[in-house]
PDB file of C-alpha atoms in Angstrom:
ATOM      1  CA  UNK A  21       0.000   0.000   0.000  1.00  0.00           C
ATOM      2  CA  UNK A  22       1.376   3.411  -0.845  1.00  0.00           C
ATOM      3  CA  UNK A  23       0.242   5.208   2.324  1.00  0.00           C
ATOM      4  CA  UNK A  24      -1.579   4.931   5.649  1.00  0.00           C
ATOM      5  CA  UNK A  25      -4.724   6.324   3.975  1.00  0.00           C
ATOM      6  CA  UNK A  26      -5.454   2.894   2.523  1.00  0.00           C
ATOM      7  CA  UNK A  27      -4.743   0.828   5.651  1.00  0.00           C
ATOM      8  CA  UNK A  28      -7.472  -1.282   7.215  1.00  0.00           C
ATOM      9  CA  UNK A  29      -7.427  -2.683  10.777  1.00  0.00           C
ATOM     10  CA  UNK A  30      -5.243  -5.797  10.804  1.00  0.00           C
ATOM     11  CA  UNK A  31      -2.937  -4.672   7.993  1.00  0.00           C
ATOM     12  CA  UNK A  32       0.802  -4.823   8.559  1.00  0.00           C
ATOM     13  CA  UNK A  33       3.366  -2.076   9.069  1.00  0.00           C
ATOM     14  CA  UNK A  34       6.875  -3.307   8.236  1.00  0.00           C
ATOM     15  CA  UNK A  35      10.029  -1.428   9.203  1.00  0.00           C
ATOM     16  CA  UNK A  36      13.213  -1.606   7.154  1.00  0.00           C
ATOM     17  CA  UNK A  37      16.359  -0.173   8.728  1.00  0.00           C
ATOM     18  CA  UNK A  38      20.091  -0.550   9.279  1.00  0.00           C
ATOM     19  CA  UNK A  39      21.450  -1.974  12.528  1.00  0.00           C
ATOM     20  CA  UNK A  40      23.782   0.232  14.578  1.00  0.00           C
ATOM     21  CA  UNK A  41      25.891  -2.848  15.395  1.00  0.00           C
ATOM     22  CA  UNK A  42      27.788  -3.831  12.222  1.00  0.00           C
ATOM     23  CA  UNK A  43      28.093  -7.407  13.565  1.00  0.00           C
ATOM     24  CA  UNK A  44      24.319  -7.916  13.407  1.00  0.00           C
ATOM     25  CA  UNK A  45      23.256 -10.031  10.449  1.00  0.00           C
ATOM     26  CA  UNK A  46      21.593  -7.990   7.716  1.00  0.00           C
ATOM     27  CA  UNK A  47      18.004  -9.057   7.096  1.00  0.00           C
ATOM     28  CA  UNK A  48      16.453  -9.641   3.668  1.00  0.00           C
ATOM     29  CA  UNK A  49      15.457  -6.199   2.331  1.00  0.00           C
ATOM     30  CA  UNK A  50      16.655  -4.838   5.703  1.00  0.00           C
ATOM     31  CA  UNK A  51      13.265  -5.747   7.251  1.00  0.00           C
ATOM     32  CA  UNK A  52      13.789  -5.600  11.001  1.00  0.00           C
ATOM     33  CA  UNK A  53      10.335  -5.195  12.548  1.00  0.00           C
ATOM     34  CA  UNK A  54       6.593  -5.587  11.929  1.00  0.00           C
ATOM     35  CA  UNK A  55       3.463  -4.424  13.754  1.00  0.00           C
ATOM     36  CA  UNK A  56      -0.290  -4.746  13.186  1.00  0.00           C
ATOM     37  CA  UNK A  57      -2.295  -1.601  12.328  1.00  0.00           C
ATOM     38  CA  UNK A  58      -5.270  -1.099  14.679  1.00  0.00           C
ATOM     39  CA  UNK A  59      -7.213   1.397  12.571  1.00  0.00           C
ATOM     40  CA  UNK A  60      -7.325   4.135  15.210  1.00  0.00           C
ATOM     41  CA  UNK A  61      -5.009   6.975  14.175  1.00  0.00           C
ATOM     42  CA  UNK A  62      -1.431   5.663  14.083  1.00  0.00           C
ATOM     43  CA  UNK A  63      -2.024   2.968  16.750  1.00  0.00           C
ATOM     44  CA  UNK A  64      -0.510  -0.475  16.272  1.00  0.00           C
ATOM     45  CA  UNK A  65      -0.023  -3.607  18.306  1.00  0.00           C
ATOM     46  CA  UNK A  66       3.449  -5.077  18.550  1.00  0.00           C
ATOM     47  CA  UNK A  67       6.462  -5.817  20.708  1.00  0.00           C
ATOM     48  CA  UNK A  68       9.408  -3.430  20.980  1.00  0.00           C
ATOM     49  CA  UNK A  69      12.580  -2.899  22.969  1.00  0.00           C
ATOM     50  CA  UNK A  70      13.254  -6.548  23.896  1.00  0.00           C
ATOM     51  CA  UNK A  71      10.531  -6.442  26.575  1.00  0.00           C
ATOM     52  CA  UNK A  72       8.998  -9.677  25.360  1.00  0.00           C
ATOM     53  CA  UNK A  73       5.446  -8.341  25.682  1.00  0.00           C
ATOM     54  CA  UNK A  74       2.918  -7.382  23.055  1.00  0.00           C
ATOM     55  CA  UNK A  75       1.223  -4.070  23.693  1.00  0.00           C
ATOM     56  CA  UNK A  76      -0.915  -1.399  22.048  1.00  0.00           C
ATOM     57  CA  UNK A  77       1.354   1.401  20.855  1.00  0.00           C
ATOM     58  CA  UNK A  78       0.259   4.989  20.165  1.00  0.00           C
ATOM     59  CA  UNK A  79       2.132   5.163  16.845  1.00  0.00           C
ATOM     60  CA  UNK A  80       3.904   2.866  14.421  1.00  0.00           C
ATOM     61  CA  UNK A  81       6.644   5.528  14.280  1.00  0.00           C
ATOM     62  CA  UNK A  82       9.288   5.228  16.990  1.00  0.00           C
ATOM     63  CA  UNK A  83      12.980   5.723  17.719  1.00  0.00           C
ATOM     64  CA  UNK A  84      14.830   2.427  17.919  1.00  0.00           C
ATOM     65  CA  UNK A  85      17.828   1.669  20.112  1.00  0.00           C
ATOM     66  CA  UNK A  86      18.967  -1.068  17.706  1.00  0.00           C
ATOM     67  CA  UNK A  87      18.622   0.401  14.210  1.00  0.00           C
ATOM     68  CA  UNK A  88      18.439   3.658  12.260  1.00  0.00           C
ATOM     69  CA  UNK A  89      17.447   4.982   8.822  1.00  0.00           C
ATOM     70  CA  UNK A  90      13.980   3.553   9.377  1.00  0.00           C
ATOM     71  CA  UNK A  91      11.463   3.361   6.549  1.00  0.00           C
ATOM     72  CA  UNK A  92       7.863   2.213   6.919  1.00  0.00           C
ATOM     73  CA  UNK A  93       6.117  -0.125   4.483  1.00  0.00           C
ATOM     74  CA  UNK A  94       2.373  -0.788   4.594  1.00  0.00           C
ATOM     75  CA  UNK A  95       0.886  -4.098   3.488  1.00  0.00           C
ATOM     76  CA  UNK A  96      -2.730  -5.233   3.231  1.00  0.00           C
ATOM     77  CA  UNK A  97      -3.492  -8.716   4.553  1.00  0.00           C
ATOM     78  CA  UNK A  98      -6.607  -9.117   2.375  1.00  0.00           C
ATOM     79  CA  UNK A  99      -4.885 -11.360  -0.176  1.00  0.00           C
ATOM     80  CA  UNK A 100      -3.307 -13.474   2.583  1.00  0.00           C
ATOM     81  CA  UNK A 101      -6.672 -13.940   4.282  1.00  0.00           C
ATOM     82  CA  UNK A 102      -8.030 -15.014   0.918  1.00  0.00           C
ATOM     83  CA  UNK A 103      -5.336 -17.687   0.735  1.00  0.00           C
ATOM     84  CA  UNK A 104      -3.126 -15.921  -1.803  1.00  0.00           C
ATOM     85  CA  UNK A 105       0.401 -15.360  -0.530  1.00  0.00           C
ATOM     86  CA  UNK A 106       2.926 -14.087  -3.034  1.00  0.00           C
ATOM     87  CA  UNK A 107       6.245 -12.350  -3.025  1.00  0.00           C
ATOM     88  CA  UNK A 108       6.522  -8.831  -4.390  1.00  0.00           C
ATOM     89  CA  UNK A 109      10.233  -9.301  -4.952  1.00  0.00           C
ATOM     90  CA  UNK A 110      11.480 -10.961  -8.151  1.00  0.00           C
ATOM     91  CA  UNK A 111      14.728 -11.757  -6.360  1.00  0.00           C
ATOM     92  CA  UNK A 112      13.085 -13.695  -3.495  1.00  0.00           C
ATOM     93  CA  UNK A 113      10.247 -15.744  -4.952  1.00  0.00           C
ATOM     94  CA  UNK A 114       8.089 -17.844  -2.666  1.00  0.00           C
ATOM     95  CA  UNK A 115       7.035 -21.383  -3.385  1.00  0.00           C
ATOM     96  CA  UNK A 116       4.838 -21.672  -6.456  1.00  0.00           C
ATOM     97  CA  UNK A 117       2.944 -24.756  -5.254  1.00  0.00           C
ATOM     98  CA  UNK A 118      -0.425 -24.343  -3.524  1.00  0.00           C
ATOM     99  CA  UNK A 119      -0.325 -24.573   0.245  1.00  0.00           C
ATOM    100  CA  UNK A 120      -3.016 -26.498   2.104  1.00  0.00           C
ATOM    101  CA  UNK A 121      -3.561 -25.271   5.671  1.00  0.00           C
ATOM    102  CA  UNK A 122      -2.875 -27.833   8.392  1.00  0.00           C
ATOM    103  CA  UNK A 123      -5.823 -29.467  10.152  1.00  0.00           C
ATOM    104  CA  UNK A 124      -5.691 -27.130  13.192  1.00  0.00           C
ATOM    105  CA  UNK A 125      -4.784 -23.961  11.270  1.00  0.00           C
ATOM    106  CA  UNK A 126      -7.113 -20.980  11.591  1.00  0.00           C
ATOM    107  CA  UNK A 127      -6.986 -20.832   7.780  1.00  0.00           C
ATOM    108  CA  UNK A 128      -8.426 -24.338   7.396  1.00  0.00           C
ATOM    109  CA  UNK A 129     -12.103 -23.899   6.615  1.00  0.00           C
ATOM    110  CA  UNK A 130     -13.000 -27.575   6.217  1.00  0.00           C
ATOM    111  CA  UNK A 131     -15.768 -29.129   8.314  1.00  0.00           C
ATOM    112  CA  UNK A 132     -13.314 -31.513  10.001  1.00  0.00           C
ATOM    113  CA  UNK A 133     -11.349 -28.673  11.625  1.00  0.00           C
ATOM    114  CA  UNK A 134     -14.392 -27.426  13.566  1.00  0.00           C
ATOM    115  CA  UNK A 135     -15.260 -30.889  14.800  1.00  0.00           C
ATOM    116  CA  UNK A 136     -11.844 -31.303  16.427  1.00  0.00           C
ATOM    117  CA  UNK A 137     -12.011 -28.051  18.408  1.00  0.00           C
TER     118      UNK A 137
END
């Protein structure tokens, strides 16, 4: 998504950045963090600062102690929820074969999955 104007609750906010520590392993596309958009202003839900807890955060924008040169990328989850997961990067293609959700997956909509619950 090009901007926050198109975000819907549940969409993802990815952060790409460069680590301060040059010994840290560089991530693919420099993606270092992700949070879930709540749909109320800039609020997201995520975990920051090595606290190990998930919390509601007032804004997806923050100052990191681990990385700098932060850029924000917004991604709709509509296609994923519809079962279509694809890479947007020609350099890092995902598997081309169809994926069948496991029996206990929340994405499995077969009758048998509700009977086991």
